[in-house]
Coordinates of C-alpha atoms in Angstrom, one line a residue:
Chain W
X783 CA -37.4 11.7 -1.1
X784 CA -40.8 10.2 -1.6
X785 CA -41.4 6.6 -0.8
X786 CA -45.0 6.4 -2.0
X787 CA -45.1 2.9 -3.4
X788 CA -43.2 -0.3 -2.7
X789 CA -42.9 -3.1 -5.3
X790 CA -42.0 -6.6 -4.4
X791 CA -39.1 -7.5 -6.6
X792 CA -38.2 -10.9 -4.8
X793 CA -37.6 -12.6 -1.6
X794 CA -34.6 -12.7 0.7
X795 CA -33.7 -15.3 3.2
X796 CA -31.2 -14.5 6.0
X797 CA -28.9 -17.1 7.7
X798 CA -26.6 -16.7 10.6
X799 CA -23.5 -18.7 9.5
X800 CA -21.7 -19.4 6.3
X801 CA -22.1 -23.1 6.4
X802 CA -25.9 -23.0 6.3
X803 CA -25.7 -20.4 3.5
X804 CA -23.5 -22.8 1.6
X805 CA -26.0 -25.7 1.9
X806 CA -28.9 -23.4 1.0
X807 CA -27.1 -22.1 -2.0
X808 CA -26.5 -25.6 -3.4
X809 CA -30.2 -26.3 -2.9
X810 CA -31.2 -23.1 -4.8
X811 CA -28.6 -23.9 -7.6
X812 CA -30.0 -27.5 -8.0
X813 CA -33.7 -26.1 -8.2
X814 CA -32.6 -24.3 -11.4
X815 CA -32.9 -20.7 -10.4
X816 CA -30.8 -18.2 -12.5
X817 CA -31.7 -14.7 -11.3
X818 CA -30.4 -15.0 -7.8
X819 CA -27.5 -14.1 -5.7
X820 CA -25.9 -14.6 -2.1
X821 CA -24.8 -11.6 -0.1
X822 CA -22.2 -12.0 2.5
X823 CA -20.1 -9.7 4.9
X824 CA -17.0 -11.4 3.5
X825 CA -16.0 -13.8 0.9
X826 CA -17.1 -17.3 1.7
X827 CA -15.0 -20.0 0.4
X828 CA -16.6 -22.6 -1.7
X829 CA -19.6 -20.4 -2.3
X830 CA -18.7 -19.9 -5.9
X831 CA -18.9 -23.7 -6.6
X832 CA -22.1 -23.8 -4.5
X833 CA -23.7 -21.2 -6.6
X834 CA -22.3 -22.7 -9.9
X835 CA -20.5 -19.6 -10.9
X836 CA -18.1 -19.6 -13.8
X837 CA -14.5 -18.3 -12.8
X838 CA -13.8 -14.7 -13.4
X839 CA -12.4 -13.6 -16.8
X840 CA -10.2 -11.0 -15.0
X841 CA -6.9 -12.8 -15.3
X842 CA -7.2 -13.0 -19.1
X843 CA -8.2 -9.4 -19.3
X844 CA -5.4 -8.3 -16.9
X845 CA -2.9 -10.2 -19.0
X846 CA -4.1 -8.9 -22.3
X847 CA -4.1 -5.3 -21.1
X848 CA -0.5 -5.8 -19.7
X849 CA 0.7 -7.0 -23.1
X850 CA -0.9 -4.0 -24.8
X851 CA 0.9 -1.8 -22.2
X852 CA 4.3 -3.4 -23.2
X853 CA 3.4 -2.8 -26.9
X854 CA 2.5 0.9 -26.1
X855 CA 5.7 1.3 -24.1
X856 CA 7.8 -0.2 -27.1
X857 CA 6.1 2.2 -29.5
X858 CA 6.6 5.1 -27.1
X859 CA 10.3 4.5 -26.3
X860 CA 11.4 3.1 -29.6
X861 CA 9.3 5.5 -31.7
X862 CA 10.4 8.6 -29.9
X863 CA 14.0 8.0 -29.2
X864 CA 14.8 6.0 -32.5
X865 CA 12.4 7.3 -35.2
X866 CA 10.8 10.6 -34.3
X867 CA 13.9 12.4 -33.0
X868 CA 16.9 9.9 -33.0
X869 CA 19.6 10.8 -30.4
X870 CA 22.6 8.6 -30.2
X871 CA 23.6 8.3 -26.6
X872 CA 26.8 6.9 -25.4
X873 CA 27.2 5.0 -28.7
X874 CA 24.4 2.8 -28.2
X875 CA 22.1 1.4 -31.1
X876 CA 19.1 3.6 -31.7
X877 CA 16.7 0.9 -30.8
X878 CA 18.5 -0.3 -27.6
X879 CA 15.6 -2.1 -26.3
X880 CA 17.3 -3.4 -23.2
X881 CA 17.6 0.0 -21.8
X882 CA 13.8 0.3 -22.2
X883 CA 12.9 -2.9 -20.3
X884 CA 12.2 -1.1 -17.0
X885 CA 9.7 1.0 -18.9
X886 CA 8.0 -2.0 -20.5
X887 CA 7.6 -3.6 -17.1
X888 CA 6.1 -0.5 -15.4
X889 CA 3.7 0.0 -18.4
X890 CA 2.7 -3.7 -18.2
X891 CA 1.8 -3.2 -14.5
X892 CA 0.2 0.2 -15.1
X893 CA -2.2 -1.0 -18.0
X894 CA -3.0 -4.2 -16.2
X895 CA -3.9 -2.6 -12.8
X896 CA -6.0 0.1 -14.6
X897 CA -7.9 -2.7 -16.4
X898 CA -8.5 -4.6 -13.2
X899 CA -9.8 -1.6 -11.5
X900 CA -12.1 -0.7 -14.4
X901 CA -13.4 -4.2 -15.0
X902 CA -14.1 -4.5 -11.3
X903 CA -16.6 -1.4 -11.7
X904 CA -18.2 -3.2 -14.7
X905 CA -18.4 -6.9 -13.4
X906 CA -19.4 -5.9 -9.8
X907 CA -22.0 -3.4 -11.0
X908 CA -20.3 -0.7 -8.8
X909 CA -21.4 3.0 -9.0
X910 CA -25.1 2.5 -8.2
X911 CA -26.7 4.4 -5.3
X912 CA -30.0 2.5 -4.8
X913 CA -30.6 -1.2 -4.3
X914 CA -33.6 -3.2 -3.2
X915 CA -31.4 -4.6 -0.3
X916 CA -31.2 -1.1 1.1
X917 CA -34.9 -0.4 0.5
X918 CA -35.9 -3.5 2.4
X919 CA -33.5 -2.7 5.2
X920 CA -31.5 -5.9 5.1
X921 CA -28.2 -4.4 3.9
X922 CA -26.9 -3.4 7.2
X923 CA -27.5 -6.8 8.7
X924 CA -25.5 -8.3 5.8
X925 CA -22.5 -6.1 6.1
X926 CA -22.7 -6.7 9.8
X927 CA -22.6 -10.4 10.2
X928 CA -25.4 -12.2 8.4
X929 CA -25.6 -14.2 5.2
X930 CA -28.6 -13.8 2.6
X931 CA -29.9 -15.3 -0.4
X932 CA -31.9 -13.2 -2.7
X933 CA -34.3 -14.8 -5.2
X934 CA -35.3 -12.3 -8.0
X935 CA -38.9 -12.0 -9.0
X936 CA -37.7 -11.7 -12.7
X937 CA -36.6 -15.3 -12.6
X938 CA -38.5 -17.8 -14.8
X939 CA -38.9 -20.2 -11.9
X940 CA -40.2 -17.6 -9.6
X941 CA -43.5 -17.4 -7.8
X942 CA -43.8 -16.0 -4.3
X943 CA -45.0 -19.1 -2.6
X944 CA -42.5 -21.4 -4.3
X945 CA -39.6 -19.2 -3.4
X946 CA -40.6 -19.2 0.3
X947 CA -41.0 -22.9 0.3
X948 CA -37.6 -23.4 -1.3
X949 CA -35.9 -21.1 1.3
X950 CA -37.8 -22.8 4.1
X951 CA -36.7 -26.2 2.8
X952 CA -33.0 -25.1 3.0
X953 CA -33.4 -24.3 6.8
X954 CA -34.0 -20.5 6.6
X955 CA -36.0 -19.1 9.5
X956 CA -35.8 -15.6 8.6
X957 CA -37.6 -14.9 5.2
X958 CA -38.6 -11.4 4.1
X959 CA -40.0 -9.9 0.9
X960 CA -37.5 -7.9 -1.1
X961 CA -38.9 -4.5 -2.0
X962 CA -37.9 -1.6 -4.1
X963 CA -39.2 1.9 -3.7
X964 CA -40.7 3.4 -6.7
X965 CA -40.8 7.2 -7.7
X966 CA -37.8 7.9 -5.8
X967 CA -36.4 11.4 -6.0
X968 CA -32.9 10.7 -7.5
X969 CA -31.9 14.3 -7.7
X970 CA -29.9 14.2 -4.5
X971 CA -27.2 12.1 -6.0
Chain S
X1151 CA 8.6 -41.1 19.3
X1152 CA 6.0 -38.5 19.7
X1153 CA 6.5 -35.0 18.5
X1154 CA 5.3 -32.0 20.3
X1155 CA 3.6 -29.9 17.8
X1156 CA 2.0 -27.4 20.0
X1157 CA 5.0 -25.0 19.6
X1158 CA 4.5 -25.2 15.9
X1159 CA 1.0 -23.8 15.9
X1160 CA 0.4 -20.3 14.6
X1161 CA 0.3 -17.7 17.4
X1162 CA -3.2 -16.3 18.0
X1163 CA -4.2 -13.3 16.3
X1164 CA -6.8 -12.2 18.7
X1165 CA -6.8 -11.6 22.4
X1166 CA -9.9 -12.4 24.4
X1167 CA -13.4 -13.2 23.2
X1168 CA -13.9 -11.5 19.8
X1169 CA -17.2 -11.8 17.8
X1170 CA -18.2 -10.6 14.4
X1171 CA -20.3 -7.8 16.0
X1172 CA -17.9 -6.7 18.5
X1173 CA -15.1 -6.6 15.8
X1174 CA -17.1 -4.0 13.8
X1175 CA -17.8 -2.0 16.9
X1176 CA -14.2 -1.9 17.9
X1177 CA -12.8 -1.2 14.4
X1178 CA -15.5 1.5 13.5
X1179 CA -15.4 3.3 17.0
X1180 CA -12.8 5.8 16.0
X1181 CA -14.9 6.7 12.8
X1182 CA -18.3 7.1 14.7
X1183 CA -17.2 8.9 17.9
X1184 CA -15.8 12.4 18.3
X1185 CA -12.0 12.3 18.3
X1186 CA -10.3 12.1 21.7
X1187 CA -8.3 14.8 23.3
X1188 CA -5.1 12.9 22.3
X1189 CA -6.0 12.8 18.7
X1190 CA -6.6 16.6 18.7
X1191 CA -3.2 17.2 20.5
X1192 CA -1.4 14.9 18.0
X1193 CA -2.9 16.5 15.0
X1194 CA -2.1 20.0 16.4
X1195 CA 1.6 19.1 16.5
X1196 CA 1.7 17.3 13.1
X1197 CA -0.3 20.0 11.5
X1198 CA 2.2 22.6 12.6
X1199 CA 5.0 20.5 11.2
X1200 CA 3.0 20.2 8.0
X1201 CA 2.6 24.0 7.9
X1202 CA 6.4 24.3 8.2
X1203 CA 6.8 22.0 5.1
X1204 CA 4.4 24.3 3.2
X1205 CA 6.4 27.4 4.3
X1206 CA 9.7 25.9 3.5
X1207 CA 8.6 24.7 0.1
X1208 CA 7.0 28.0 -0.8
X1209 CA 10.2 29.8 0.1
X1210 CA 12.2 27.3 -2.0
X1211 CA 10.0 27.8 -5.0
X1212 CA 10.1 31.7 -4.6
X1213 CA 13.8 32.1 -4.0
X1214 CA 15.1 29.1 -5.9
X1215 CA 16.7 26.0 -4.6
X1216 CA 19.8 28.1 -3.8
X1217 CA 18.3 28.2 -0.3
X1218 CA 19.3 24.6 0.1
X1219 CA 22.8 23.4 1.0
X1220 CA 23.2 21.6 -2.3
X1221 CA 26.1 22.8 -4.4
X1222 CA 28.5 21.2 -6.8
X1223 CA 30.0 18.7 -6.3
X1224 CA 27.1 17.7 -3.8
X1225 CA 24.4 18.5 -6.1
X1226 CA 22.2 15.8 -4.6
X1227 CA 21.6 16.1 -0.9
X1228 CA 18.7 16.3 1.5
X1229 CA 16.1 16.4 -1.3
X1230 CA 17.2 13.1 -2.9
X1231 CA 17.9 11.5 0.6
X1232 CA 14.4 12.4 1.7
X1233 CA 12.9 11.0 -1.6
X1234 CA 14.7 7.7 -1.4
X1235 CA 13.8 7.6 2.4
X1236 CA 10.1 8.1 1.9
X1237 CA 10.0 5.7 -1.1
X1238 CA 11.6 3.1 1.2
X1239 CA 9.1 3.6 3.8
X1240 CA 6.3 2.9 1.5
X1241 CA 7.7 -0.5 0.7
X1242 CA 6.8 -2.3 4.0
X1243 CA 3.1 -1.4 3.1
X1244 CA 3.3 -3.2 -0.2
X1245 CA 5.3 -6.1 1.2
X1246 CA 2.7 -6.7 3.9
X1247 CA -0.2 -6.2 1.7
X1248 CA 0.9 -8.1 -1.4
X1249 CA 3.9 -10.5 -0.6
X1250 CA 2.7 -11.6 2.6
X1251 CA -0.8 -12.1 1.0
X1252 CA 0.7 -14.4 -1.6
X1253 CA 2.6 -16.3 1.1
X1254 CA -0.7 -16.8 2.9
X1255 CA 0.7 -15.1 6.1
X1256 CA -2.6 -14.5 7.9
X1257 CA -1.3 -12.3 10.6
X1258 CA -0.8 -9.6 7.9
X1259 CA -4.5 -8.8 8.0
X1260 CA -4.2 -6.9 11.4
X1261 CA -1.7 -4.5 10.0
X1262 CA -2.1 -4.5 6.3
X1263 CA -4.6 -1.8 5.8
X1264 CA -2.4 0.5 8.1
X1265 CA 0.7 -0.3 6.2
X1266 CA -1.0 0.3 2.9
X1267 CA -2.2 3.7 3.9
X1268 CA 1.3 4.4 5.0
X1269 CA 2.6 3.4 1.5
X1270 CA 0.1 5.8 -0.2
X1271 CA 1.1 8.8 2.0
X1272 CA 4.8 8.0 2.0
X1273 CA 4.7 8.1 -2.0
X1274 CA 2.8 11.5 -1.6
X1275 CA 5.8 12.7 0.7
X1276 CA 8.5 11.2 -1.7
X1277 CA 7.0 12.9 -4.7
X1278 CA 7.4 16.4 -3.2
X1279 CA 11.2 16.3 -3.3
X1280 CA 12.1 15.6 -6.8
X1281 CA 9.5 18.1 -7.9
X1282 CA 11.0 20.7 -5.6
X1283 CA 14.5 19.7 -6.8
X1284 CA 13.6 20.7 -10.3
X1285 CA 13.3 24.3 -8.9
X1286 CA 10.2 24.9 -11.0
X1287 CA 7.6 22.4 -10.0
X1288 CA 4.9 23.8 -12.1
X1289 CA 6.9 23.0 -15.2
X1290 CA 8.2 19.6 -13.9
X1291 CA 5.3 17.8 -15.3
X1292 CA 6.5 18.7 -18.8
X1293 CA 10.0 17.7 -18.2
X1294 CA 9.1 14.4 -16.6
X1295 CA 6.4 12.9 -18.8
X1296 CA 7.0 12.1 -22.5
X1297 CA 6.3 15.6 -24.0
X1298 CA 8.6 17.5 -26.3
X1299 CA 10.6 20.5 -25.3
X1300 CA 11.0 23.6 -27.4
X1301 CA 13.2 21.9 -29.8
X1302 CA 10.8 18.9 -30.2
X1303 CA 13.1 16.5 -28.2
X1304 CA 11.5 14.0 -25.9
X1305 CA 13.0 12.7 -22.6
X1306 CA 15.8 10.1 -22.9
X1307 CA 14.2 6.8 -22.1
X1308 CA 17.6 5.2 -21.5
X1309 CA 18.1 7.4 -18.4
X1310 CA 17.3 5.8 -14.9
X1311 CA 15.9 9.1 -14.0
X1312 CA 13.2 8.7 -16.6
X1313 CA 12.7 5.1 -15.5
X1314 CA 12.0 6.5 -12.0
X1315 CA 9.3 8.6 -13.4
X1316 CA 7.4 5.6 -14.7
X1317 CA 8.3 3.5 -11.8
X1318 CA 7.3 5.9 -9.0
X1319 CA 4.1 7.1 -10.7
X1320 CA 3.0 3.6 -11.5
X1321 CA 3.8 2.4 -7.9
X1322 CA 1.8 5.4 -6.4
X1323 CA -1.2 4.7 -8.7
X1324 CA -1.3 0.9 -8.1
X1325 CA -0.7 1.3 -4.3
X1326 CA -3.7 3.6 -4.2
X1327 CA -5.9 1.5 -6.2
X1328 CA -5.0 -1.7 -4.2
X1329 CA -5.7 0.2 -1.1
X1330 CA -9.0 1.4 -2.2
X1331 CA -9.9 -2.1 -3.5
X1332 CA -9.2 -3.4 0.0
X1333 CA -11.2 -0.6 1.6
X1334 CA -14.4 -1.1 -0.5
X1335 CA -16.3 -3.7 1.6
X1336 CA -15.3 -1.9 4.8
X1337 CA -16.5 1.3 3.5
X1338 CA -19.9 -0.4 2.7
X1339 CA -19.9 -1.5 6.3
X1340 CA -19.2 1.9 7.4
X1341 CA -22.1 3.2 5.2
X1342 CA -24.6 0.6 6.7
X1343 CA -23.6 1.5 10.2
X1344 CA -23.9 5.3 9.6
X1345 CA -26.8 7.0 11.3
X1346 CA -26.2 10.6 10.4
X1347 CA -27.5 11.2 6.7
X1348 CA -24.3 13.1 5.7
X1349 CA -22.1 10.3 7.0
X1350 CA -24.2 8.0 4.9
X1351 CA -23.8 10.1 1.9
X1352 CA -20.0 10.3 2.1
X1353 CA -19.4 6.6 2.9
X1354 CA -22.3 5.7 0.3
X1355 CA -20.4 7.5 -2.5
X1356 CA -17.0 6.1 -1.3
X1357 CA -18.3 2.6 -1.2
X1358 CA -19.6 2.8 -4.8
X1359 CA -22.8 0.9 -3.9
X1360 CA -21.0 -2.3 -2.8
X1361 CA -23.6 -4.8 -1.7
X1362 CA -21.5 -7.9 -0.8
X1363 CA -22.9 -9.9 -3.6
X1364 CA -21.1 -13.2 -4.3
X1365 CA -21.2 -12.5 -8.0
X1366 CA -19.1 -9.5 -7.0
X1367 CA -17.0 -11.2 -4.5
X1368 CA -15.9 -13.8 -7.0
X1369 CA -14.5 -11.0 -9.3
X1370 CA -13.4 -9.0 -6.2
X1371 CA -11.2 -11.8 -4.8
X1372 CA -9.7 -12.5 -8.3
X1373 CA -8.8 -8.8 -8.6
X1374 CA -7.3 -8.6 -5.1
X1375 CA -5.0 -11.6 -5.9
X1376 CA -4.1 -10.1 -9.3
X1377 CA -3.2 -6.8 -7.6
X1378 CA -1.1 -8.7 -5.1
X1379 CA 0.5 -10.5 -7.9
X1380 CA 1.2 -7.2 -9.8
X1381 CA 2.4 -5.4 -6.8
X1382 CA 4.9 -7.9 -5.8
X1383 CA 7.3 -7.6 -8.7
X1384 CA 6.4 -3.8 -8.8
X1385 CA 7.6 -3.1 -5.3
X1386 CA 10.9 -5.0 -6.2
X1387 CA 11.2 -3.0 -9.3
X1388 CA 10.6 0.3 -7.8
X1389 CA 13.5 0.5 -5.3
X1390 CA 15.8 -1.3 -7.8
X1391 CA 15.1 1.5 -10.2
X1392 CA 15.7 4.0 -7.5
X1393 CA 18.9 2.3 -6.9
X1394 CA 19.8 2.5 -10.7
X1395 CA 19.8 6.3 -10.2
X1396 CA 23.0 5.7 -8.5
X1397 CA 24.3 2.4 -9.7
X1398 CA 24.1 3.3 -13.3
X1399 CA 26.4 6.4 -12.7
X1400 CA 30.2 6.2 -12.7
X1401 CA 30.7 7.7 -9.1
X1402 CA 32.8 5.6 -6.8
X1403 CA 30.6 4.3 -4.0
X1404 CA 27.5 4.3 -6.3
X1405 CA 28.7 2.3 -9.2
X1406 CA 28.0 -1.2 -7.6
X1407 CA 26.0 -4.1 -8.8
X1408 CA 24.7 -5.0 -5.2
X1409 CA 22.6 -1.8 -5.0
X1410 CA 19.2 -3.2 -6.2
X1411 CA 19.0 -6.0 -3.7
X1412 CA 20.6 -3.8 -1.0
X1413 CA 18.0 -1.0 -1.5
X1414 CA 15.1 -3.2 -1.5
X1415 CA 16.2 -5.0 1.8
X1416 CA 16.8 -1.6 3.2
X1417 CA 13.4 -0.3 2.2
X1418 CA 11.6 -3.3 3.8
X1419 CA 13.8 -2.8 6.8
X1420 CA 12.9 0.9 7.3
X1421 CA 9.4 0.4 6.3
X1422 CA 8.7 -2.2 8.9
X1423 CA 10.4 -0.1 11.5
X1424 CA 8.1 2.7 10.6
X1425 CA 5.0 0.4 10.6
X1426 CA 6.0 -0.7 14.1
X1427 CA 6.5 2.9 15.3
X1428 CA 3.1 4.1 14.2
X1429 CA 1.1 1.2 14.8
X1430 CA 2.0 0.9 18.5
X1431 CA 0.8 4.4 18.9
X1432 CA -2.3 3.8 16.9
X1433 CA -3.4 0.7 18.7
X1434 CA -2.9 2.5 22.0
X1435 CA -4.7 5.7 20.9
X1436 CA -7.8 3.7 19.6
X1437 CA -7.6 0.8 22.0
X1438 CA -7.1 -2.0 19.5
X1439 CA -4.5 -4.1 21.4
X1440 CA -6.8 -7.2 21.1
X1441 CA -6.7 -7.0 17.3
X1442 CA -3.0 -5.8 16.8
X1443 CA -1.6 -8.1 19.4
X1444 CA 1.9 -8.5 20.8
X1445 CA 2.1 -11.6 18.5
X1446 CA 1.8 -9.1 15.6
X1447 CA 4.7 -7.0 16.9
X1448 CA 6.9 -9.9 17.5
X1449 CA 6.4 -11.2 14.0
X1450 CA 7.2 -7.7 12.6
X1451 CA 10.3 -7.6 14.9
X1452 CA 11.5 -10.9 13.4
X1453 CA 11.1 -9.3 9.8
X1454 CA 13.1 -6.3 11.1
X1455 CA 16.0 -8.4 12.5
X1456 CA 16.1 -10.6 9.2
X1457 CA 16.4 -7.3 7.0
X1458 CA 18.8 -5.7 9.5
X1459 CA 21.1 -8.7 8.8
X1460 CA 20.7 -8.3 5.1
X1461 CA 21.6 -4.6 5.2
X1462 CA 24.5 -5.4 7.7
X1463 CA 25.7 -8.0 5.1
X1464 CA 25.5 -5.4 2.3
X1465 CA 27.5 -2.9 4.3
X1466 CA 30.2 -5.6 4.8
X1467 CA 30.3 -6.9 1.1
X1468 CA 30.6 -3.3 0.1
X1469 CA 33.7 -2.9 2.0
X1470 CA 34.9 -6.2 1.0
X1471 CA 34.5 -5.6 -2.8
X1472 CA 36.0 -2.1 -2.5
X1473 CA 39.1 -3.7 -1.3
X1474 CA 39.1 -6.8 -3.4
X1475 CA 38.1 -5.1 -6.5
X1476 CA 41.4 -3.1 -6.1
X1477 CA 40.2 0.2 -7.8
X1478 CA 41.8 3.0 -5.9
X1479 CA 39.0 5.5 -6.2
X1480 CA 36.6 2.7 -4.9
X1481 CA 38.8 1.9 -2.0
X1482 CA 39.1 5.6 -1.1
X1483 CA 35.4 6.1 -1.3
X1484 CA 34.7 3.5 1.4
X1485 CA 37.7 4.4 3.6
X1486 CA 36.4 8.1 3.3
X1487 CA 32.9 6.9 4.5
X1488 CA 34.1 5.2 7.4
X1489 CA 37.0 7.5 8.5
X1490 CA 36.4 10.7 6.6
X1491 CA 34.7 14.0 7.4
X1492 CA 31.2 12.2 7.5
X1493 CA 32.4 9.2 9.6
X1494 CA 30.0 10.2 12.3
X1495 CA 27.1 9.7 9.9
X1496 CA 28.5 6.3 8.8
X1497 CA 28.9 5.1 12.4
X1498 CA 25.3 6.3 13.3
X1499 CA 24.1 4.2 10.4
X1500 CA 26.0 1.1 11.3
X1501 CA 25.1 1.4 15.1
X1502 CA 21.3 2.0 14.4
X1503 CA 20.8 -0.4 11.6
X1504 CA 23.1 -3.3 12.3
X1505 CA 24.2 -3.2 16.1
X1506 CA 21.1 -2.0 17.9
X1507 CA 18.6 -4.4 16.1
X1508 CA 20.6 -7.3 17.4
X1509 CA 18.8 -7.0 20.6
X1510 CA 15.7 -8.2 18.9
X1511 CA 17.2 -11.6 19.2
X1512 CA 15.7 -11.7 22.7
X1513 CA 12.1 -12.7 22.8
X1514 CA 11.5 -10.5 25.8
X1515 CA 12.7 -7.5 23.7
X1516 CA 10.6 -8.4 20.9
X1517 CA 7.5 -8.6 23.0
X1518 CA 7.9 -5.7 25.3
X1519 CA 6.7 -2.5 23.7
X1520 CA 9.0 -0.3 25.9
X1521 CA 12.0 -2.2 25.0
X1522 CA 11.4 -2.5 21.3
X1523 CA 10.2 1.0 20.7
X1524 CA 13.5 2.8 21.0
X1525 CA 15.1 0.2 18.6
X1526 CA 12.5 0.7 15.9
X1527 CA 12.9 4.5 16.3
X1528 CA 16.6 4.2 15.9
X1529 CA 16.2 2.1 12.9
X1530 CA 14.2 5.0 11.2
X1531 CA 17.1 7.3 12.1
X1532 CA 19.7 4.8 10.8
X1533 CA 17.9 4.3 7.6
X1534 CA 17.8 8.0 6.9
X1535 CA 21.4 8.2 7.6
X1536 CA 22.1 5.3 5.2
X1537 CA 20.7 7.3 2.3
X1538 CA 22.7 10.4 3.5
X1539 CA 25.9 8.5 3.7
X1540 CA 25.4 6.9 0.3
X1541 CA 24.5 10.1 -1.4
X1542 CA 26.6 12.8 0.2
X1543 CA 29.9 11.0 1.0
X1544 CA 30.1 9.6 -2.5
X1545 CA 29.6 13.0 -4.1
X1546 CA 31.7 15.1 -1.9
X1547 CA 34.9 13.5 -2.8
X1548 CA 34.8 11.7 -6.1
X1549 CA 38.0 11.5 -8.4
X1550 CA 40.3 14.5 -8.5
X1551 CA 40.9 16.2 -5.2
X1552 CA 40.6 19.5 -7.1
X1553 CA 36.9 18.8 -7.6
X1554 CA 36.3 17.8 -3.9
X1555 CA 33.9 19.9 -1.8
X1556 CA 31.9 20.0 1.5
X1557 CA 28.3 20.0 2.3
X1558 CA 26.3 21.8 4.9
X1559 CA 22.5 21.6 5.0
X1560 CA 20.6 24.8 5.6
X1561 CA 17.7 25.5 8.0
X1562 CA 15.3 25.1 4.9
X1563 CA 16.8 21.6 4.3
X1564 CA 15.9 20.7 7.9
X1565 CA 12.5 22.4 7.6
X1566 CA 11.6 20.3 4.6
X1567 CA 12.7 17.0 6.3
X1568 CA 10.8 17.7 9.5
X1569 CA 7.9 19.2 7.7
X1570 CA 7.6 16.1 5.4
X1571 CA 7.1 14.0 8.6
X1572 CA 4.3 16.5 9.6
X1573 CA 2.6 16.0 6.2
X1574 CA 3.0 12.2 6.6
X1575 CA 1.7 12.0 10.1
X1576 CA -1.2 14.5 9.6
X1577 CA -2.4 12.2 6.7
X1578 CA -2.0 9.2 8.9
X1579 CA -4.1 10.8 11.8
X1580 CA -6.9 11.8 9.3
X1581 CA -6.8 8.2 7.9
X1582 CA -7.2 6.8 11.5
X1583 CA -10.1 9.2 12.1
X1584 CA -12.1 8.8 8.8
X1585 CA -11.3 5.3 7.5
X1586 CA -11.3 1.7 9.2
X1587 CA -7.7 1.3 10.2
X1588 CA -7.9 -2.5 10.4
X1589 CA -9.2 -4.6 7.4
X1590 CA -12.4 -5.6 9.2
X1591 CA -13.7 -7.8 6.3
X1592 CA -10.6 -9.8 6.0
X1593 CA -10.4 -10.2 9.8
X1594 CA -14.0 -11.6 9.7
X1595 CA -12.8 -14.4 7.3
X1596 CA -10.1 -15.4 9.7
X1597 CA -12.4 -15.1 12.7
X1598 CA -15.2 -17.2 11.1
X1599 CA -12.9 -19.9 10.1
X1600 CA -11.2 -20.1 13.5
X1601 CA -14.8 -20.3 15.0
X1602 CA -15.7 -23.3 12.7
X1603 CA -12.4 -25.0 13.5
X1604 CA -10.8 -24.0 10.3
X1605 CA -12.3 -26.9 8.3
X1606 CA -15.0 -27.0 5.5
X1607 CA -13.5 -24.5 3.0
X1608 CA -11.4 -25.0 -0.1

């Protein structure tokens, strides 16, 4: 792996406890940044509001997928046992939907759960090997026990000096540049 | 009048001075150090048992299921007993991870990960038995899933056995996804703590590049809540549907409406006993007594005694309804259970599941490992016998005495039973060695809130 050049892609401020992170996040939100994020070792309650995040669309997706699952189960059971190859069993009607309810339910859960898992991949941006946080060497501090605010250089509001001042104003005492390696040899993954 | 509320406060979930850093060090130590001699000894034993399972399964497949003791009228025996037993074991995992999560029982965090792993491995063990029972496991796939046979006929979706296919496969899949979702942030921690490049690579791939971003946490927490919400009715449905395999038939002793709740309560009962059995060894083996405390064990024992009473009530009401219903076959089925050729199995079941757990009323018993351990072991035994009693005694004498029969298991039957424990315990030991056994991330939330006096969050 060659690490010939480093590019500065933002600035990262590290905090030692969740409450100071919360206050700082409110400050950054009010300053009008959009390309920024907080990184924490565990979910911090109230941080969504402090960052001004909209609530996740996952529940709607999960319900929709579940209902599609029920429909699929209805077509599968009714279509096969009543239309494609009708078999009369115990004198029950061909489309005895009551007997298929357990399958409707299981298919609701299955479709819904698979959709949640898939959406999690998309929404959380999972499945990526590299990140500037790893390149800057702050990731292990975050998953350990520290709390970070990252301001991205691609934000309209961003300038190196301003970003640092903003973080200092929130009481941050550990501010580092966020770097990304260029020309990395991606062949190993 | 002042009220003393100190006794109402939640019991402490930590022993001693625990910090965020020390928490990680303790939880990740088994992953990051060479296994102890105790671990190697344990896996040597369980690995041998697992090998016995493989041998017995291979013998069954090569010679056919005639090597088992099953024969008409007892066409379902050890195989289905083991299937129901293992599915039941898994239920405690989902109860702890999903239902206790929805009820905001914070003590669940110490044992949730371990119990969820148990669920996944128990479902793996359970699946072996119906597959072997078909006699040709390589074709079972085509018989179980909706796929037409040679005449173009599809499976009968009105059959509880087909419901079971959907229920158990969904349950296995959803439990595995729920487990993995919970593991994700902890795997990221393992990745960032790793020093060796190979370890970094493996945990790096498993953690899917999790960065602890709050934009991700926001979706993640919602996903976790939804998984818990889906798993709760799912776990109730799975053992209900398993019980339909019996209840929907017309065999006396099986054809009862009490079966679904009775099976679910029994599953939770046996599952908690299994969690207690294993977690006591695990916390000793990896020195985690300050994170899985005696308070945790006591709370688990309380659930065990509660479910023991539910199961005991079910035994009593079954007898009562058999008498009150006035159907002579039904009456005979239950008299035969308690006094017939398999009475010994019935009384082992009653003793282990209803009588012995009453000792857990004493606080001293609930909190002393040496006293509670034999009890939870006996509950495991008793719950296996419960399924044996339900399945074998009902089948061996049904309606006409001319169609009655006897049942004797063979050595292969015992080999598969003992061997399935080997497979299960080997998987558990590997899990303890390679993955964080305690949900470190969730524990950090509790720890940080208890340090900041619990206030300040929504």
